C-alpha positions as CSV (number, residue, x, y, z in Angstrom):
1,M,-213.9,56.7,131.3
2,E,-215.2,60.1,132.6
3,R,-217.5,60.3,135.5
4,L,-221.1,60.8,135.1
5,P,-223.0,63.7,135.7
6,S,-219.9,65.5,133.7
7,R,-218.9,67.7,135.8
8,Q,-216.0,70.2,135.7
9,E,-212.2,69.3,135.8
10,T,-210.0,71.9,134.4
11,L,-210.9,75.4,132.2
12,D,-212.6,74.5,129.1
13,F,-212.7,77.1,126.1
14,N,-214.8,74.3,124.1
15,S,-217.6,74.0,126.7
16,P,-217.7,78.0,128.4
17,L,-219.3,76.9,131.3
18,Y,-216.7,75.3,132.5
19,L,-214.7,78.4,133.0
20,D,-215.9,79.3,135.9
21,S,-213.4,79.6,138.3
22,N,-215.9,79.2,141.6
23,G,-214.6,82.7,142.9
24,K,-210.9,82.2,142.9
25,Y,-208.0,83.3,140.7
26,R,-206.8,80.1,139.0
27,V,-204.1,79.2,136.5
28,E,-203.4,75.7,134.9
29,A,-201.1,74.1,132.9
30,A,-201.6,70.6,131.2
31,Y,-199.2,68.4,128.8
32,E,-200.4,65.4,127.1
33,Y,-198.5,63.3,125.0
34,Q,-198.8,60.0,123.0
35,P,-196.9,57.4,121.3
36,T,-199.3,56.1,119.5
37,A,-198.1,53.6,117.4
38,Y,-194.8,51.8,116.3
39,I,-193.8,49.0,114.1
40,Y,-190.7,46.9,114.7
41,S,-190.8,44.3,111.8
42,G,-192.7,43.5,108.9
43,R,-193.6,45.2,105.7
44,W,-194.2,48.2,107.6
45,E,-191.1,48.3,109.8
46,G,-190.2,51.7,111.4
47,S,-193.6,53.4,110.8
48,K,-194.7,55.2,113.4
49,A,-197.7,57.5,115.3
50,T,-197.0,60.0,117.8
51,S,-198.7,63.0,119.1
52,D,-198.6,65.8,121.8
53,R,-200.3,69.1,123.0
54,L,-200.2,71.6,125.6
55,E,-202.7,73.9,127.4
56,L,-202.1,77.0,129.1
57,A,-205.3,78.7,130.8
58,G,-205.8,81.4,133.5
59,A,-208.9,82.7,135.1
60,A,-210.0,85.4,137.4
61,P,-213.5,86.1,139.2
62,F,-215.7,89.3,139.7
63,S,-218.8,90.0,141.6
64,I,-220.9,93.1,140.6
65,W,-224.8,94.5,141.5
66,G,-224.4,93.3,145.5
67,G,-223.3,89.7,144.4
68,N,-226.5,89.1,141.9
69,L,-224.2,88.8,138.9
70,E,-220.8,87.0,139.6
71,G,-218.4,85.3,136.8
72,S,-215.0,85.0,135.9
73,I,-213.0,85.8,132.5
74,A,-210.2,83.3,131.2
75,A,-207.8,83.1,128.5
76,G,-205.7,80.8,127.4
77,Y,-203.3,79.2,124.8
78,G,-201.7,75.8,123.4
79,Y,-201.2,73.7,120.6
80,R,-201.5,70.1,119.3
81,A,-199.3,68.3,117.2
82,S,-199.2,65.3,115.0
83,T,-196.6,63.0,113.4
84,V,-197.3,59.7,111.4
85,R,-194.9,58.3,108.9
86,A,-196.2,55.2,107.5
87,D,-194.0,53.3,104.8
88,S,-193.6,50.0,103.1
89,E,-190.8,49.5,100.2
90,I,-192.6,46.5,99.2
91,E,-195.6,47.9,98.2
92,E,-194.1,51.5,97.1
93,L,-196.5,53.4,99.6
94,H,-195.4,56.1,101.9
95,F,-198.2,58.2,104.1
96,H,-196.2,61.1,106.3
97,T,-197.7,63.8,108.1
98,S,-196.1,66.1,110.5
99,D,-198.6,68.8,111.8
100,H,-198.4,71.2,114.5
101,F,-201.9,74.0,115.2
102,D,-201.5,76.8,117.7
103,W,-204.5,78.2,119.5
104,G,-205.5,80.9,121.2
105,A,-208.5,81.7,123.3
106,A,-210.7,83.8,125.6
107,G,-213.8,83.7,127.0
108,T,-216.2,84.4,130.3
109,A,-218.4,82.1,132.5
110,L,-221.5,84.4,134.4
111,K,-223.9,83.6,136.9
112,I,-227.0,85.7,137.3
113,R,-229.1,84.7,140.9
114,D,-228.0,81.2,140.3
115,R,-230.8,81.0,138.2
116,V,-229.1,81.8,134.5
117,S,-225.6,80.6,133.7
118,L,-224.0,82.0,130.9
119,G,-220.5,81.1,129.4
120,I,-219.2,82.3,125.7
121,S,-215.4,82.1,124.6
122,L,-213.7,83.3,121.4
123,L,-211.2,80.5,119.8
124,D,-208.8,80.9,116.9
125,S,-206.4,78.5,115.5
126,D,-204.1,78.2,112.7
127,Y,-206.5,75.4,111.2
128,R,-209.5,77.0,111.9
129,R,-211.2,79.0,108.6
130,K,-212.8,81.8,111.2
131,V,-212.6,82.1,114.7
132,E,-215.3,80.0,116.8
133,V,-217.6,81.1,119.0
134,P,-219.0,78.3,121.4
135,C,-221.7,79.5,124.0
136,E,-223.8,78.0,126.5
137,L,-226.8,79.2,128.5
138,E,-228.8,77.1,131.1
139,V,-231.8,79.0,132.6
140,G,-233.5,77.0,135.9
141,V,-236.8,77.1,135.8
142,A,-237.4,74.8,138.8
143,P,-235.5,74.2,141.1
144,W,-234.8,70.7,139.4
145,L,-235.1,71.6,136.0
146,K,-232.6,73.6,133.8
147,I,-233.5,74.2,129.8
148,G,-230.2,75.3,127.6
149,Y,-229.1,76.0,124.2
150,R,-225.3,75.4,123.4
151,R,-223.0,75.8,120.4
152,S,-220.2,73.5,119.5
153,Y,-218.2,72.7,116.7
154,L,-216.3,69.5,115.2
155,D,-213.0,70.4,114.3
156,F,-210.3,68.5,112.5
157,A,-207.0,69.6,110.1
158,S,-204.2,67.6,108.9
159,N,-202.0,68.0,105.5
160,V,-201.2,64.4,103.9
161,D,-198.2,63.9,101.5
162,V,-198.8,60.4,99.5
163,S,-196.3,58.5,97.5
164,I,-197.6,55.5,95.6
165,S,-194.9,53.6,92.7
166,G,-193.1,56.7,92.4
167,H,-195.7,59.3,92.0
168,Y,-196.4,62.2,94.8
169,G,-199.4,63.5,96.6
170,N,-200.8,66.1,98.8
171,L,-204.1,65.9,100.3
172,P,-205.5,68.5,102.6
173,L,-207.9,67.3,105.0
174,H,-210.8,69.4,107.2
175,L,-213.3,69.4,109.1
176,Q,-215.4,72.1,110.7
177,Q,-218.6,71.3,111.3
178,E,-221.2,73.8,113.5
179,L,-223.8,72.2,115.9
180,N,-226.8,74.1,118.0
181,Q,-228.1,72.6,120.1
182,I,-231.2,72.9,122.5
183,G,-232.0,70.1,125.3
184,G,-232.2,70.3,129.5
185,T,-231.1,69.2,132.5
186,V,-233.1,67.1,135.5
187,D,-232.1,66.6,138.6
188,L,-234.8,65.4,141.5
189,K,-234.6,63.1,144.3
190,G,-231.5,61.3,143.1
191,V,-232.0,61.0,139.3
192,H,-230.2,63.0,136.7
193,L,-231.1,63.3,133.3
194,K,-229.4,65.6,130.6
195,Y,-230.4,65.2,127.1
196,Y,-229.6,67.8,123.9
197,Q,-230.4,67.9,120.2
198,D,-228.8,69.7,117.4
199,V,-231.9,71.8,115.8
200,Q,-230.4,71.8,112.3
201,K,-229.5,68.2,112.4
202,P,-231.5,66.2,114.7
203,R,-229.4,62.8,114.6
204,N,-226.9,64.9,116.2
205,R,-228.0,64.2,119.8
206,N,-226.3,63.3,123.2
207,G,-227.8,62.5,126.8
208,E,-226.5,61.2,130.1
209,A,-228.2,59.7,133.0
210,R,-227.2,58.5,137.1
211,V,-229.7,57.1,138.7
212,D,-228.9,56.4,142.9
213,L,-229.8,53.7,144.6
214,P,-230.0,52.5,148.6
215,G,-226.7,51.5,150.3
216,G,-224.4,53.4,147.6
217,Y,-225.0,51.9,144.7
218,Y,-225.7,53.5,141.2
219,L,-226.6,53.4,137.8
220,V,-225.3,55.0,134.7
221,G,-225.6,55.5,131.1
222,S,-224.8,58.1,128.1
223,Y,-225.3,58.5,124.5
224,S,-224.4,60.0,121.7
225,D,-225.3,60.3,118.0
226,L,-223.1,62.1,115.3
227,D,-223.6,62.5,111.5
228,A,-220.6,64.9,109.8
229,D,-219.4,65.8,106.8
230,L,-215.6,64.8,107.0
231,M,-214.3,66.1,103.8
232,D,-214.9,67.4,100.5
233,V,-211.4,68.0,99.2
234,G,-209.2,68.4,96.0
235,F,-205.6,67.0,95.9
236,T,-202.5,67.1,93.9
237,A,-200.4,64.3,92.2
238,D,-196.8,65.6,91.2
239,G,-197.6,68.9,91.8
240,N,-200.9,69.0,89.3
241,P,-204.1,68.8,90.7
242,G,-205.0,65.1,90.8
243,G,-208.7,64.8,91.8
244,R,-211.0,64.9,94.6
245,L,-212.3,63.5,97.4
246,K,-215.7,63.0,99.7
247,A,-216.5,61.3,102.4
248,A,-218.9,61.4,105.3
249,L,-218.8,60.3,108.8
250,Q,-221.6,58.2,111.1
251,K,-220.7,57.5,114.4
252,R,-222.9,56.1,117.4
253,L,-221.9,55.4,120.7
254,Y,-223.6,54.6,124.1
255,R,-222.6,53.5,127.7
256,V,-224.2,51.4,130.5
257,G,-222.6,51.4,133.9
258,A,-223.0,50.3,138.0
259,G,-221.0,51.9,140.5
260,W,-220.6,52.0,144.2
261,Q,-219.9,54.6,146.7
262,I,-218.0,53.0,149.2
263,S,-217.4,55.4,151.6
264,E,-217.1,58.9,151.2
265,R,-213.7,58.8,149.7
266,W,-213.8,55.4,147.9
267,N,-215.3,54.3,144.5
268,T,-215.7,51.6,142.3
269,E,-217.7,51.6,139.0
270,I,-217.8,48.9,136.2
271,N,-219.2,49.8,132.5
272,Y,-219.8,48.5,129.1
273,R,-219.2,50.8,126.0
274,R,-220.2,50.2,122.4
275,M,-219.4,52.3,119.8
276,N,-219.9,52.1,115.9
277,L,-218.1,54.2,113.3
278,D,-219.3,54.5,109.6
279,L,-217.1,55.8,106.8
280,D,-218.6,56.0,103.3
281,G,-216.8,57.8,100.2
282,G,-215.6,58.0,96.9
283,G,-213.9,60.5,94.9
284,F,-211.8,60.3,90.9
285,A,-208.1,60.9,90.0
286,N,-207.1,62.4,86.8
287,S,-204.8,60.6,84.8
288,S,-203.6,63.6,83.2
289,A,-201.7,64.5,86.8
290,V,-199.1,62.3,85.9
291,V,-198.9,61.7,82.3
292,D,-199.5,64.2,79.4
293,F,-202.6,65.3,77.7
294,W,-203.9,62.8,74.8
295,P,-202.3,59.3,76.7
296,S,-205.1,61.1,79.3
297,L,-207.7,60.5,77.2
298,L,-206.7,57.1,76.1
299,I,-206.4,55.7,80.2
300,G,-208.9,58.0,81.2
301,N,-209.6,58.4,85.1
302,Y,-209.6,56.1,88.2
303,N,-212.5,56.6,90.3
304,Y,-212.9,54.8,93.7
305,I,-216.0,54.2,96.4
306,A,-215.2,53.2,99.5
307,S,-216.9,52.1,102.5
308,A,-215.5,51.7,106.4
309,R,-216.8,50.3,109.6
310,I,-215.3,50.0,113.1
311,D,-217.6,48.1,116.0
312,S,-216.2,48.5,119.3
313,S,-217.2,46.9,122.5
314,Q,-215.1,48.1,125.4
315,Y,-215.8,46.2,129.3
316,H,-214.3,48.6,131.6
317,A,-213.7,48.1,135.9
318,S,-212.2,51.2,137.6
319,A,-211.4,52.3,141.3
320,E,-210.9,55.6,142.7
321,Y,-209.6,56.9,146.3
322,R,-210.5,60.6,147.1
323,G,-208.6,62.2,149.8
324,E,-208.6,65.3,151.4
325,R,-205.0,66.3,149.5
326,F,-204.2,62.5,147.9
327,Q,-206.1,60.8,144.7
328,F,-205.6,57.7,142.9
329,S,-207.0,55.8,140.5
330,A,-207.0,52.9,138.5
331,G,-208.9,51.2,135.9
332,L,-208.6,48.1,133.2
333,Q,-210.3,48.0,129.6
334,Y,-210.7,45.4,127.6
335,L,-211.4,46.1,123.9
336,D,-213.2,43.9,121.2
337,I,-212.7,45.8,117.7
338,R,-213.9,44.6,114.6
339,P,-213.2,46.3,111.5
340,A,-214.0,46.0,108.2
341,A,-213.2,48.3,105.0
342,K,-213.5,47.7,101.0
343,I,-212.2,50.0,98.3
344,D,-214.0,49.5,94.8
345,Y,-212.1,50.9,91.5
346,W,-212.7,51.2,88.1
347,R,-211.0,53.1,85.3
348,S,-212.7,54.8,82.7
349,Q,-212.2,54.4,78.9
350,F,-211.8,56.6,76.2
351,L,-213.0,60.1,76.5
352,G,-214.9,58.6,79.9
353,L,-217.3,55.7,77.7
354,G,-217.1,52.5,79.6
355,T,-215.2,51.0,82.4
356,A,-211.8,48.9,82.7
357,G,-209.4,48.2,85.2
358,A,-212.0,47.2,87.8
359,G,-211.0,45.6,90.9
360,T,-211.8,45.7,94.4
361,T,-209.2,46.1,97.7
362,E,-210.6,44.8,101.2
363,L,-208.9,45.3,105.0
364,A,-207.5,41.5,105.6
365,V,-207.6,42.1,109.5
366,D,-211.3,41.6,110.7
367,R,-210.7,41.7,115.0
368,I,-208.7,43.0,117.1
369,Q,-208.3,42.3,121.0
370,M,-206.6,44.4,123.5
371,L,-206.3,45.3,127.2
372,F,-206.0,49.1,128.3
373,L,-204.1,49.7,131.6
374,A,-204.8,53.4,133.0
375,F,-203.2,54.8,136.0
376,G,-203.7,58.4,137.7
377,V,-202.6,60.1,141.1
378,G,-202.8,63.9,142.5
379,Y,-201.8,65.5,145.2
380,Q,-202.8,69.0,146.6
381,F,-199.8,71.1,147.9
382,N,-202.1,74.1,150.0
383,K,-202.9,76.1,146.7
384,L,-201.0,73.7,144.2
385,Q,-203.0,70.7,142.8
386,L,-200.8,68.2,140.6
387,R,-202.0,65.4,138.4
388,Y,-200.1,62.6,136.7
389,A,-202.1,59.7,134.4
390,F,-200.7,57.1,132.8
391,G,-202.2,54.4,130.1
392,Q,-200.9,51.7,128.0
393,F,-202.7,49.6,125.1
394,I,-201.6,45.9,125.5
395,P,-202.4,44.0,122.1
396,F,-202.5,40.3,122.2
397,N,-204.6,39.1,119.3
398,A,-205.1,40.4,115.4
399,H,-207.6,37.8,113.4
400,D,-207.7,37.7,109.7
401,K,-210.3,37.1,107.5
402,E,-210.6,33.8,105.5
403,P,-208.8,33.9,102.3
404,E,-210.8,34.9,99.9
405,P,-210.2,34.5,95.7
406,S,-209.0,37.8,94.3
407,T,-211.0,39.9,92.2
408,P,-209.7,39.6,88.6
409,D,-207.5,42.2,87.5
410,T,-207.9,43.8,84.2
411,G,-205.4,46.4,84.2
412,S,-205.6,48.5,86.9
413,G,-202.0,48.0,87.9
414,D,-202.8,47.5,91.8
415,G,-200.1,45.0,92.4
416,G,-201.0,44.3,95.8
417,N,-203.1,44.9,98.9
418,P,-202.1,47.5,101.5
419,F,-204.7,47.0,103.9
420,S,-203.4,43.7,104.3
421,S,-200.4,44.6,105.9
422,A,-201.4,47.8,107.3
423,W,-201.6,46.5,110.9
424,D,-199.1,44.0,110.2
425,K,-200.1,41.9,112.5
426,V,-200.5,44.1,115.5
427,R,-198.5,41.4,117.8
428,H,-195.1,43.0,116.2
429,Y,-196.2,45.9,118.0
430,P,-196.1,45.9,121.7
431,G,-198.6,48.4,122.4
432,G,-199.3,52.8,122.6
433,G,-200.3,54.4,125.6
434,V,-200.8,58.1,126.6
435,H,-199.3,60.6,129.6
436,R,-200.8,63.5,131.0
437,I,-199.7,66.0,133.5
438,Q,-201.6,69.0,134.9
439,L,-200.9,71.6,137.5
440,S,-203.5,74.0,139.1
441,V,-202.9,76.7,141.0
442,S,-205.7,78.4,142.7
443,F,-205.7,81.2,145.2
């Protein structure tokens, strides 16, 4: 888990105060690869999900007005890519995505007499509808108090190809939401508090805290709440307008933990983190996309209401060593994930009068348990620093709900429950992982 209080580890254009090069020229390169999932057997044999990303950045310092204004300018380039292939010949379902998005950025971080800090950057990528301008401002009103403003963005994009029972469709997903938050930071006698809240949507807020105790012990905690419009998009079926989908996302995350700074170089920490994720949405599918006009009047449109929830508990223990040249960290997490999802569907009858073909599809898996092992090493070669991190998921249990009587089908043609086999008993899959390597040079 991330260290609290949060601090700069790399040049970050999404948080432009972290573009500070600390008075040195700095060049960074990082690559991350995630073999997220691969199913070896069962109904979804051969299905897989992978992703990777590259980040390149450089920053140069400057100082003017006798050192009263200091800062750095930075530029960067990178990409993120993901591939998902989920195929089931039995249910005649196929979901495919293959996305590759390039991005470019430039920004600056400024300090005025160590009282005012300003960071601003320009971000552009293939999937953004316009250039984004993240911005952060902090003003020190007292030695122990800073107030601030920050503008940030939530971004997601993917292009999903779907095949169901011989019919082909395309669903373009895109999320871009701007957050404008105000808040402040308190650092006073071993107590650190930080809180920010969105001006337009007060529910979008986050905070963190740390309290130092005698003997090198300390307590940490964090909290975040997010309410976002996930999508409102149209899709195609067999090359024709197929309908529309709309969904909203709510996410709540909190963390509590305790640690011990054993010495200047050794640290150990335990944490509990809880996440609640809710997704609600719905939409309709035009029958005219797959049949002619007159038959479509008789068949009617298909309507859907969907809801999903994930409750996740994480128990985490870690240890870290930070020497002058060598760094090492190791961590172990136990994850208890409880998912639930349901789709209610029905078909409107002639000219939209009445309903038919009603039914319900539910996710059969109601609990997933797994471990996550993480290791990291770093070494400093004079002006060059090299870091490598590795993580591995180890699923060991997936539990199905007790069988329930199926909802009577009155002609919808559902023919099966794709949710019930989506995980395909996670035990068939040995677990996903993550690899990240980072190289930085300062001079």
